[in-house]
Amino acid sequence: MDTQQIMRTSLKLAGLKSLPADSEIHAKGRRIRKVLVAIDVGVAELLLARNLGCDAVIAHHPAGGKARINGYKVFLRHVDQLKEAGVPEDMAQKAVRPKLRVLELQHHPDNYDQTPSAAKKLRMPLVSIHSPCDEIGRKMIQNALKDLNENSAVKDVVSEIARFPEFRKAESKIEVRLGSPRNRAGKVAISHAAYTNGGYEIAKTYFENGIGTLSYIHIGEPDLTKLANEASGNLIVLGHIASDWLGINRLLRELEKKGVEPIATTDLN
């Protein structure tokens, strides 16, 4: 395979028609038979890949380039997910706007060139595949919950998600951060694959528009405290690393079928 084929495979599995802003081919490569795969990739991982005899590296989080600078634009996918949950578009846009601005300010000064430049000097092909893998994982979770209904308990939602090996093996377990495992779940929304968690504003908007249980991959303490001080629903936090590997591992299984041997840096499969 080549780097373009690897990226196309991820997009196909995710059901995406175009390359999202947080994913990129930083250094092209062909005849790829063995790849190092890591959540975060820097120069150390590139050297590790070379020492292990790998032909390329797949990063999950944007390793640099335009994906590092402009990847925050994928946060706008929260608008589509909110609308899918029944939130009016004007309310969805309003909920997304504050954190979108924060993300742009955070990433503008990032050192976007160091790792891609090192990859090119080492002649090590490098790709970043972020939201496609997260979307693959989101679809897997939604499918796992399809037999539950609004009268199911929050603990039932947790139990179904926890069946995946990635969550069983992870040191960071699934947590019910708001509400109770015994509560009625109501309508469930899986708010993943939109660059990062929606924080306070987006969670509040879900709860105000009929969502009883919301799933995030992670959330910051200030946002959680603000939500806890208001009447809200149930918030499940799945854990960052397990959630990331859920989608990554599905991609790796597909690449194996195409003759690529993946060397994962985390044993969560």
PDB file of C-alpha atoms in Angstrom:
ATOM      1  CA  MET A   1       0.000   0.000   0.000  1.00  0.00           C
ATOM      2  CA  ASP A   2       0.939   3.651  -0.183  1.00  0.00           C
ATOM      3  CA  THR A   3       0.077   6.535   2.129  1.00  0.00           C
ATOM      4  CA  GLN A   4      -2.786   7.681  -0.097  1.00  0.00           C
ATOM      5  CA  GLN A   5      -4.387   4.237   0.001  1.00  0.00           C
ATOM      6  CA  ILE A   6      -4.076   4.122   3.791  1.00  0.00           C
ATOM      7  CA  MET A   7      -5.836   7.470   4.088  1.00  0.00           C
ATOM      8  CA  ARG A   8      -8.564   6.449   1.627  1.00  0.00           C
ATOM      9  CA  THR A   9      -9.171   3.280   3.618  1.00  0.00           C
ATOM     10  CA  SER A  10      -9.775   5.315   6.781  1.00  0.00           C
ATOM     11  CA  LEU A  11     -12.180   7.666   5.006  1.00  0.00           C
ATOM     12  CA  LYS A  12     -14.150   4.763   3.540  1.00  0.00           C
ATOM     13  CA  LEU A  13     -14.536   3.051   6.923  1.00  0.00           C
ATOM     14  CA  ALA A  14     -15.636   6.350   8.490  1.00  0.00           C
ATOM     15  CA  GLY A  15     -18.112   7.109   5.723  1.00  0.00           C
ATOM     16  CA  LEU A  16     -16.384  10.406   4.909  1.00  0.00           C
ATOM     17  CA  LYS A  17     -16.217  11.730   1.357  1.00  0.00           C
ATOM     18  CA  SER A  18     -13.382  14.210   1.823  1.00  0.00           C
ATOM     19  CA  LEU A  19     -10.270  14.620   3.940  1.00  0.00           C
ATOM     20  CA  PRO A  20     -11.092  16.424   7.214  1.00  0.00           C
ATOM     21  CA  ALA A  21      -8.945  19.323   8.364  1.00  0.00           C
ATOM     22  CA  ASP A  22      -7.366  17.350  11.240  1.00  0.00           C
ATOM     23  CA  SER A  23      -5.931  14.598   9.010  1.00  0.00           C
ATOM     24  CA  GLU A  24      -3.050  14.821   6.547  1.00  0.00           C
ATOM     25  CA  ILE A  25      -0.353  12.984   4.630  1.00  0.00           C
ATOM     26  CA  HIS A  26       2.778  14.734   5.898  1.00  0.00           C
ATOM     27  CA  ALA A  27       5.357  12.604   4.082  1.00  0.00           C
ATOM     28  CA  LYS A  28       4.340  10.350   1.200  1.00  0.00           C
ATOM     29  CA  GLY A  29       5.438   6.756   0.865  1.00  0.00           C
ATOM     30  CA  ARG A  30       4.929   3.613  -1.219  1.00  0.00           C
ATOM     31  CA  ARG A  31       5.325  -0.156  -0.805  1.00  0.00           C
ATOM     32  CA  ILE A  32       4.276   0.045   2.840  1.00  0.00           C
ATOM     33  CA  ARG A  33       4.199  -3.333   4.544  1.00  0.00           C
ATOM     34  CA  LYS A  34       4.869  -2.489   8.195  1.00  0.00           C
ATOM     35  CA  VAL A  35       3.679   0.611  10.089  1.00  0.00           C
ATOM     36  CA  LEU A  36       4.177   2.008  13.576  1.00  0.00           C
ATOM     37  CA  VAL A  37       0.889   3.331  14.974  1.00  0.00           C
ATOM     38  CA  ALA A  38       0.673   5.745  17.917  1.00  0.00           C
ATOM     39  CA  ILE A  39      -1.768   8.206  19.448  1.00  0.00           C
ATOM     40  CA  ASP A  40       0.903  10.914  19.563  1.00  0.00           C
ATOM     41  CA  VAL A  41       3.892  11.009  17.231  1.00  0.00           C
ATOM     42  CA  GLY A  42       7.043  13.078  17.536  1.00  0.00           C
ATOM     43  CA  VAL A  43      10.631  12.613  16.458  1.00  0.00           C
ATOM     44  CA  ALA A  44      11.102   9.814  19.019  1.00  0.00           C
ATOM     45  CA  GLU A  45       8.349   7.720  17.435  1.00  0.00           C
ATOM     46  CA  LEU A  46       9.830   8.275  13.976  1.00  0.00           C
ATOM     47  CA  LEU A  47      13.179   6.961  15.205  1.00  0.00           C
ATOM     48  CA  LEU A  48      11.451   4.056  16.944  1.00  0.00           C
ATOM     49  CA  ALA A  49       9.742   3.179  13.678  1.00  0.00           C
ATOM     50  CA  ARG A  50      13.059   3.172  11.848  1.00  0.00           C
ATOM     51  CA  ASN A  51      14.647   0.976  14.532  1.00  0.00           C
ATOM     52  CA  LEU A  52      11.742  -1.483  14.272  1.00  0.00           C
ATOM     53  CA  GLY A  53      12.060  -1.713  10.512  1.00  0.00           C
ATOM     54  CA  CYS A  54       8.774   0.045   9.759  1.00  0.00           C
ATOM     55  CA  ASP A  55       7.998   1.533   6.372  1.00  0.00           C
ATOM     56  CA  ALA A  56       5.726   4.312   7.666  1.00  0.00           C
ATOM     57  CA  VAL A  57       4.115   5.869  10.743  1.00  0.00           C
ATOM     58  CA  ILE A  58       0.438   6.515  11.432  1.00  0.00           C
ATOM     59  CA  ALA A  59      -0.299   9.191  14.036  1.00  0.00           C
ATOM     60  CA  HIS A  60      -3.754   9.673  15.503  1.00  0.00           C
ATOM     61  CA  HIS A  61      -3.526  13.196  16.880  1.00  0.00           C
ATOM     62  CA  PRO A  62      -2.336  15.680  14.241  1.00  0.00           C
ATOM     63  CA  ALA A  63       1.461  15.386  14.125  1.00  0.00           C
ATOM     64  CA  GLY A  64       1.933  18.756  12.476  1.00  0.00           C
ATOM     65  CA  GLY A  65       1.323  20.595   9.245  1.00  0.00           C
ATOM     66  CA  LYS A  66      -2.049  22.004   8.265  1.00  0.00           C
ATOM     67  CA  ALA A  67      -3.730  19.323  10.354  1.00  0.00           C
ATOM     68  CA  ARG A  68      -2.131  20.802  13.474  1.00  0.00           C
ATOM     69  CA  ILE A  69      -2.926  24.423  12.625  1.00  0.00           C
ATOM     70  CA  ASN A  70      -6.359  24.048  11.034  1.00  0.00           C
ATOM     71  CA  GLY A  71      -7.593  20.805  12.565  1.00  0.00           C
ATOM     72  CA  TYR A  72      -9.739  22.723  15.034  1.00  0.00           C
ATOM     73  CA  LYS A  73     -12.179  23.422  12.179  1.00  0.00           C
ATOM     74  CA  VAL A  74     -13.433  19.847  12.567  1.00  0.00           C
ATOM     75  CA  PHE A  75     -15.030  21.129  15.787  1.00  0.00           C
ATOM     76  CA  LEU A  76     -17.807  22.424  13.526  1.00  0.00           C
ATOM     77  CA  ARG A  77     -18.960  18.816  13.162  1.00  0.00           C
ATOM     78  CA  HIS A  78     -20.583  19.364  16.560  1.00  0.00           C
ATOM     79  CA  VAL A  79     -23.164  21.465  14.720  1.00  0.00           C
ATOM     80  CA  ASP A  80     -24.183  18.504  12.563  1.00  0.00           C
ATOM     81  CA  GLN A  81     -24.290  16.142  15.530  1.00  0.00           C
ATOM     82  CA  LEU A  82     -26.415  18.559  17.545  1.00  0.00           C
ATOM     83  CA  LYS A  83     -28.822  18.908  14.631  1.00  0.00           C
ATOM     84  CA  GLU A  84     -29.030  15.105  14.312  1.00  0.00           C
ATOM     85  CA  ALA A  85     -30.105  15.053  17.962  1.00  0.00           C
ATOM     86  CA  GLY A  86     -32.931  17.506  17.238  1.00  0.00           C
ATOM     87  CA  VAL A  87     -31.259  20.783  18.215  1.00  0.00           C
ATOM     88  CA  PRO A  88     -32.276  23.760  16.022  1.00  0.00           C
ATOM     89  CA  GLU A  89     -29.418  24.978  13.825  1.00  0.00           C
ATOM     90  CA  ASP A  90     -29.235  28.453  15.358  1.00  0.00           C
ATOM     91  CA  MET A  91     -28.876  26.964  18.846  1.00  0.00           C
ATOM     92  CA  ALA A  92     -26.259  24.495  17.597  1.00  0.00           C
ATOM     93  CA  GLN A  93     -24.206  27.264  15.994  1.00  0.00           C
ATOM     94  CA  LYS A  94     -24.391  29.365  19.155  1.00  0.00           C
ATOM     95  CA  ALA A  95     -23.256  26.440  21.330  1.00  0.00           C
ATOM     96  CA  VAL A  96     -20.216  25.714  19.147  1.00  0.00           C
ATOM     97  CA  ARG A  97     -18.968  29.258  18.642  1.00  0.00           C
ATOM     98  CA  PRO A  98     -17.206  29.995  22.005  1.00  0.00           C
ATOM     99  CA  LYS A  99     -14.935  26.943  22.118  1.00  0.00           C
ATOM    100  CA  LEU A 100     -14.209  27.106  18.384  1.00  0.00           C
ATOM    101  CA  ARG A 101     -12.617  30.520  18.978  1.00  0.00           C
ATOM    102  CA  VAL A 102     -10.592  29.193  21.930  1.00  0.00           C
ATOM    103  CA  LEU A 103      -9.269  26.308  19.835  1.00  0.00           C
ATOM    104  CA  GLU A 104      -8.173  28.603  17.025  1.00  0.00           C
ATOM    105  CA  LEU A 105      -6.218  30.747  19.479  1.00  0.00           C
ATOM    106  CA  GLN A 106      -4.655  27.682  21.101  1.00  0.00           C
ATOM    107  CA  HIS A 107      -3.384  26.122  17.880  1.00  0.00           C
ATOM    108  CA  HIS A 108      -2.221  29.184  15.977  1.00  0.00           C
ATOM    109  CA  PRO A 109       1.179  29.293  17.786  1.00  0.00           C
ATOM    110  CA  ASP A 110       1.792  25.510  17.591  1.00  0.00           C
ATOM    111  CA  ASN A 111       5.139  24.218  16.309  1.00  0.00           C
ATOM    112  CA  TYR A 112       3.511  22.644  13.268  1.00  0.00           C
ATOM    113  CA  ASP A 113       6.617  21.846  11.204  1.00  0.00           C
ATOM    114  CA  GLN A 114       8.999  19.975  13.510  1.00  0.00           C
ATOM    115  CA  THR A 115       7.705  16.412  13.217  1.00  0.00           C
ATOM    116  CA  PRO A 116       6.756  16.463   9.499  1.00  0.00           C
ATOM    117  CA  SER A 117      10.151  18.022   8.701  1.00  0.00           C
ATOM    118  CA  ALA A 118      11.930  15.304  10.689  1.00  0.00           C
ATOM    119  CA  ALA A 119       9.895  12.622   8.898  1.00  0.00           C
ATOM    120  CA  LYS A 120      11.003  13.951   5.527  1.00  0.00           C
ATOM    121  CA  LYS A 121      14.663  14.107   6.589  1.00  0.00           C
ATOM    122  CA  LEU A 122      14.444  10.542   7.895  1.00  0.00           C
ATOM    123  CA  ARG A 123      12.590   9.502   4.727  1.00  0.00           C
ATOM    124  CA  MET A 124       9.898   8.036   6.951  1.00  0.00           C
ATOM    125  CA  PRO A 125       6.379   8.309   5.479  1.00  0.00           C
ATOM    126  CA  LEU A 126       3.998   9.898   7.986  1.00  0.00           C
ATOM    127  CA  VAL A 127       0.224  10.362   8.076  1.00  0.00           C
ATOM    128  CA  SER A 128      -2.130  11.774  10.704  1.00  0.00           C
ATOM    129  CA  ILE A 129      -5.577  10.168  10.836  1.00  0.00           C
ATOM    130  CA  HIS A 130      -7.680  11.790  13.543  1.00  0.00           C
ATOM    131  CA  SER A 131     -11.419  12.311  13.075  1.00  0.00           C
ATOM    132  CA  PRO A 132     -11.823   9.432  10.580  1.00  0.00           C
ATOM    133  CA  CYS A 133     -10.755   6.975  13.300  1.00  0.00           C
ATOM    134  CA  ASP A 134     -12.906   8.752  15.880  1.00  0.00           C
ATOM    135  CA  GLU A 135     -15.897   8.567  13.543  1.00  0.00           C
ATOM    136  CA  ILE A 136     -15.291   4.844  13.010  1.00  0.00           C
ATOM    137  CA  GLY A 137     -15.372   4.422  16.797  1.00  0.00           C
ATOM    138  CA  ARG A 138     -18.482   6.578  17.166  1.00  0.00           C
ATOM    139  CA  LYS A 139     -20.350   4.428  14.648  1.00  0.00           C
ATOM    140  CA  MET A 140     -19.250   1.276  16.458  1.00  0.00           C
ATOM    141  CA  ILE A 141     -20.613   2.609  19.756  1.00  0.00           C
ATOM    142  CA  GLN A 142     -23.887   3.711  18.190  1.00  0.00           C
ATOM    143  CA  ASN A 143     -24.310   0.245  16.697  1.00  0.00           C
ATOM    144  CA  ALA A 144     -23.578  -1.377  20.067  1.00  0.00           C
ATOM    145  CA  LEU A 145     -26.412   0.642  21.659  1.00  0.00           C
ATOM    146  CA  LYS A 146     -29.028   0.007  18.974  1.00  0.00           C
ATOM    147  CA  ASP A 147     -30.975  -2.551  21.030  1.00  0.00           C
ATOM    148  CA  LEU A 148     -31.363  -0.248  24.050  1.00  0.00           C
ATOM    149  CA  ASN A 149     -34.308   2.128  24.431  1.00  0.00           C
ATOM    150  CA  GLU A 150     -35.083   5.274  26.370  1.00  0.00           C
ATOM    151  CA  ASN A 151     -36.233   3.236  29.383  1.00  0.00           C
ATOM    152  CA  SER A 152     -32.835   1.554  29.696  1.00  0.00           C
ATOM    153  CA  ALA A 153     -30.682   2.611  32.630  1.00  0.00           C
ATOM    154  CA  VAL A 154     -27.466   4.592  32.296  1.00  0.00           C
ATOM    155  CA  LYS A 155     -25.602   1.540  33.618  1.00  0.00           C
ATOM    156  CA  ASP A 156     -26.949  -0.443  30.639  1.00  0.00           C
ATOM    157  CA  VAL A 157     -25.412   2.084  28.263  1.00  0.00           C
ATOM    158  CA  VAL A 158     -22.102   1.809  30.114  1.00  0.00           C
ATOM    159  CA  SER A 159     -22.223  -1.997  30.092  1.00  0.00           C
ATOM    160  CA  GLU A 160     -22.768  -2.199  26.357  1.00  0.00           C
ATOM    161  CA  ILE A 161     -19.875   0.144  25.583  1.00  0.00           C
ATOM    162  CA  ALA A 162     -17.634  -1.627  28.096  1.00  0.00           C
ATOM    163  CA  ARG A 163     -17.933  -4.853  26.083  1.00  0.00           C
ATOM    164  CA  PHE A 164     -15.350  -3.566  23.608  1.00  0.00           C
ATOM    165  CA  PRO A 165     -11.860  -4.924  24.434  1.00  0.00           C
ATOM    166  CA  GLU A 166     -10.365  -1.428  24.367  1.00  0.00           C
ATOM    167  CA  PHE A 167     -12.536  -0.343  27.310  1.00  0.00           C
ATOM    168  CA  ARG A 168     -12.120  -3.634  29.203  1.00  0.00           C
ATOM    169  CA  LYS A 169      -8.335  -3.357  29.075  1.00  0.00           C
ATOM    170  CA  ALA A 170      -7.967   0.384  29.698  1.00  0.00           C
ATOM    171  CA  GLU A 171      -6.655   1.634  33.035  1.00  0.00           C
ATOM    172  CA  SER A 172      -8.990   4.652  32.784  1.00  0.00           C
ATOM    173  CA  LYS A 173     -12.470   3.188  33.168  1.00  0.00           C
ATOM    174  CA  ILE A 174     -15.777   4.553  31.908  1.00  0.00           C
ATOM    175  CA  GLU A 175     -17.161   7.049  34.423  1.00  0.00           C
ATOM    176  CA  VAL A 176     -20.640   8.474  34.981  1.00  0.00           C
ATOM    177  CA  ARG A 177     -19.580  12.048  35.721  1.00  0.00           C
ATOM    178  CA  LEU A 178     -23.096  13.504  36.023  1.00  0.00           C
ATOM    179  CA  GLY A 179     -26.258  11.751  37.107  1.00  0.00           C
ATOM    180  CA  SER A 180     -26.315   8.158  38.292  1.00  0.00           C
ATOM    181  CA  PRO A 181     -25.860   4.688  36.747  1.00  0.00           C
ATOM    182  CA  ARG A 182     -29.354   3.899  38.076  1.00  0.00           C
ATOM    183  CA  ASN A 183     -30.998   6.792  36.240  1.00  0.00           C
ATOM    184  CA  ARG A 184     -33.176   6.277  33.189  1.00  0.00           C
ATOM    185  CA  ALA A 185     -30.977   6.912  30.162  1.00  0.00           C
ATOM    186  CA  GLY A 186     -33.616   8.585  28.012  1.00  0.00           C
ATOM    187  CA  LYS A 187     -32.415   9.649  24.582  1.00  0.00           C
ATOM    188  CA  VAL A 188     -28.670   8.991  24.180  1.00  0.00           C
ATOM    189  CA  ALA A 189     -26.209  11.080  22.152  1.00  0.00           C
ATOM    190  CA  ILE A 190     -22.634  10.021  21.346  1.00  0.00           C
ATOM    191  CA  SER A 191     -20.766  13.316  21.029  1.00  0.00           C
ATOM    192  CA  HIS A 192     -17.439  12.106  19.576  1.00  0.00           C
ATOM    193  CA  ALA A 193     -15.423  12.614  16.380  1.00  0.00           C
ATOM    194  CA  ALA A 194     -15.613  16.407  16.297  1.00  0.00           C
ATOM    195  CA  TYR A 195     -11.963  17.182  17.111  1.00  0.00           C
ATOM    196  CA  THR A 196     -12.436  17.437  20.882  1.00  0.00           C
ATOM    197  CA  ASN A 197     -15.185  17.385  23.496  1.00  0.00           C
ATOM    198  CA  GLY A 198     -17.856  20.036  23.292  1.00  0.00           C
ATOM    199  CA  GLY A 199     -17.343  21.298  26.813  1.00  0.00           C
ATOM    200  CA  TYR A 200     -20.020  23.062  28.825  1.00  0.00           C
ATOM    201  CA  GLU A 201     -21.974  24.920  26.142  1.00  0.00           C
ATOM    202  CA  ILE A 202     -22.525  21.931  23.874  1.00  0.00           C
ATOM    203  CA  ALA A 203     -23.407  19.544  26.703  1.00  0.00           C
ATOM    204  CA  LYS A 204     -25.853  22.083  28.126  1.00  0.00           C
ATOM    205  CA  THR A 205     -27.468  22.468  24.702  1.00  0.00           C
ATOM    206  CA  TYR A 206     -27.924  18.701  24.343  1.00  0.00           C
ATOM    207  CA  PHE A 207     -29.575  18.475  27.763  1.00  0.00           C
ATOM    208  CA  GLU A 208     -31.839  21.462  27.066  1.00  0.00           C
ATOM    209  CA  ASN A 209     -33.060  19.780  23.883  1.00  0.00           C
ATOM    210  CA  GLY A 210     -34.180  16.413  25.165  1.00  0.00           C
ATOM    211  CA  ILE A 211     -30.995  14.370  25.478  1.00  0.00           C
ATOM    212  CA  GLY A 212     -31.044  12.356  28.692  1.00  0.00           C
ATOM    213  CA  THR A 213     -27.590  10.793  28.468  1.00  0.00           C
ATOM    214  CA  LEU A 214     -24.591  12.298  26.724  1.00  0.00           C
ATOM    215  CA  SER A 215     -21.293  10.546  26.000  1.00  0.00           C
ATOM    216  CA  TYR A 216     -17.995  12.450  25.833  1.00  0.00           C
ATOM    217  CA  ILE A 217     -14.499  11.018  25.465  1.00  0.00           C
ATOM    218  CA  HIS A 218     -13.192  13.480  28.070  1.00  0.00           C
ATOM    219  CA  ILE A 219     -14.154  16.763  29.739  1.00  0.00           C
ATOM    220  CA  GLY A 220     -12.343  19.477  31.688  1.00  0.00           C
ATOM    221  CA  GLU A 221     -13.028  20.138  35.358  1.00  0.00           C
ATOM    222  CA  PRO A 222     -14.355  23.727  34.916  1.00  0.00           C
ATOM    223  CA  ASP A 223     -16.932  22.560  32.362  1.00  0.00           C
ATOM    224  CA  LEU A 224     -17.978  19.607  34.512  1.00  0.00           C
ATOM    225  CA  THR A 225     -18.392  21.804  37.580  1.00  0.00           C
ATOM    226  CA  LYS A 226     -20.583  24.281  35.693  1.00  0.00           C
ATOM    227  CA  LEU A 227     -22.790  21.452  34.443  1.00  0.00           C
ATOM    228  CA  ALA A 228     -23.009  19.934  37.921  1.00  0.00           C
ATOM    229  CA  ASN A 229     -24.288  23.236  39.309  1.00  0.00           C
ATOM    230  CA  GLU A 230     -27.243  23.205  36.914  1.00  0.00           C
ATOM    231  CA  ALA A 231     -30.172  20.899  36.332  1.00  0.00           C
ATOM    232  CA  SER A 232     -28.862  18.596  33.631  1.00  0.00           C
ATOM    233  CA  GLY A 233     -28.843  15.011  32.423  1.00  0.00           C
ATOM    234  CA  ASN A 234     -26.411  12.117  32.651  1.00  0.00           C
ATOM    235  CA  LEU A 235     -22.878  12.530  31.345  1.00  0.00           C
ATOM    236  CA  ILE A 236     -20.764   9.468  30.575  1.00  0.00           C
ATOM    237  CA  VAL A 237     -17.027   9.970  30.017  1.00  0.00           C
ATOM    238  CA  LEU A 238     -15.520   6.979  28.220  1.00  0.00           C
ATOM    239  CA  GLY A 239     -11.813   7.706  28.573  1.00  0.00           C
ATOM    240  CA  HIS A 240      -9.541   9.242  25.972  1.00  0.00           C
ATOM    241  CA  ILE A 241      -7.058   6.512  25.070  1.00  0.00           C
ATOM    242  CA  ALA A 242      -9.511   3.604  24.920  1.00  0.00           C
ATOM    243  CA  SER A 243     -11.905   5.663  22.800  1.00  0.00           C
ATOM    244  CA  ASP A 244      -9.136   6.591  20.366  1.00  0.00           C
ATOM    245  CA  TRP A 245      -7.901   3.015  19.985  1.00  0.00           C
ATOM    246  CA  LEU A 246     -11.431   1.725  19.355  1.00  0.00           C
ATOM    247  CA  GLY A 247     -11.512   3.359  15.924  1.00  0.00           C
ATOM    248  CA  ILE A 248      -7.798   2.982  15.252  1.00  0.00           C
ATOM    249  CA  ASN A 249      -7.919  -0.779  15.821  1.00  0.00           C
ATOM    250  CA  ARG A 250     -10.796  -1.151  13.359  1.00  0.00           C
ATOM    251  CA  LEU A 251      -8.679   0.636  10.742  1.00  0.00           C
ATOM    252  CA  LEU A 252      -5.678  -1.559  11.538  1.00  0.00           C
ATOM    253  CA  ARG A 253      -7.713  -4.727  11.056  1.00  0.00           C
ATOM    254  CA  GLU A 254      -8.649  -3.484   7.599  1.00  0.00           C
ATOM    255  CA  LEU A 255      -5.039  -2.639   6.771  1.00  0.00           C
ATOM    256  CA  GLU A 256      -3.970  -6.132   7.846  1.00  0.00           C
ATOM    257  CA  LYS A 257      -6.390  -7.571   5.292  1.00  0.00           C
ATOM    258  CA  LYS A 258      -4.533  -5.515   2.681  1.00  0.00           C
ATOM    259  CA  GLY A 259      -1.135  -6.909   3.682  1.00  0.00           C
ATOM    260  CA  VAL A 260       0.077  -4.220   6.108  1.00  0.00           C
ATOM    261  CA  GLU A 261       1.513  -5.292   9.476  1.00  0.00           C
ATOM    262  CA  PRO A 262       0.693  -2.732  12.212  1.00  0.00           C
ATOM    263  CA  ILE A 263       2.958  -2.259  15.225  1.00  0.00           C
ATOM    264  CA  ALA A 264       0.788  -0.518  17.841  1.00  0.00           C
ATOM    265  CA  THR A 265       2.402   1.377  20.708  1.00  0.00           C
ATOM    266  CA  THR A 266      -0.453   0.490  23.087  1.00  0.00           C
ATOM    267  CA  ASP A 267      -1.833  -2.976  23.787  1.00  0.00           C
ATOM    268  CA  LEU A 268      -5.537  -2.071  23.699  1.00  0.00           C
ATOM    269  CA  ASN A 269      -7.091  -4.531  21.264  1.00  0.00           C
TER     270      ASN A 269
END
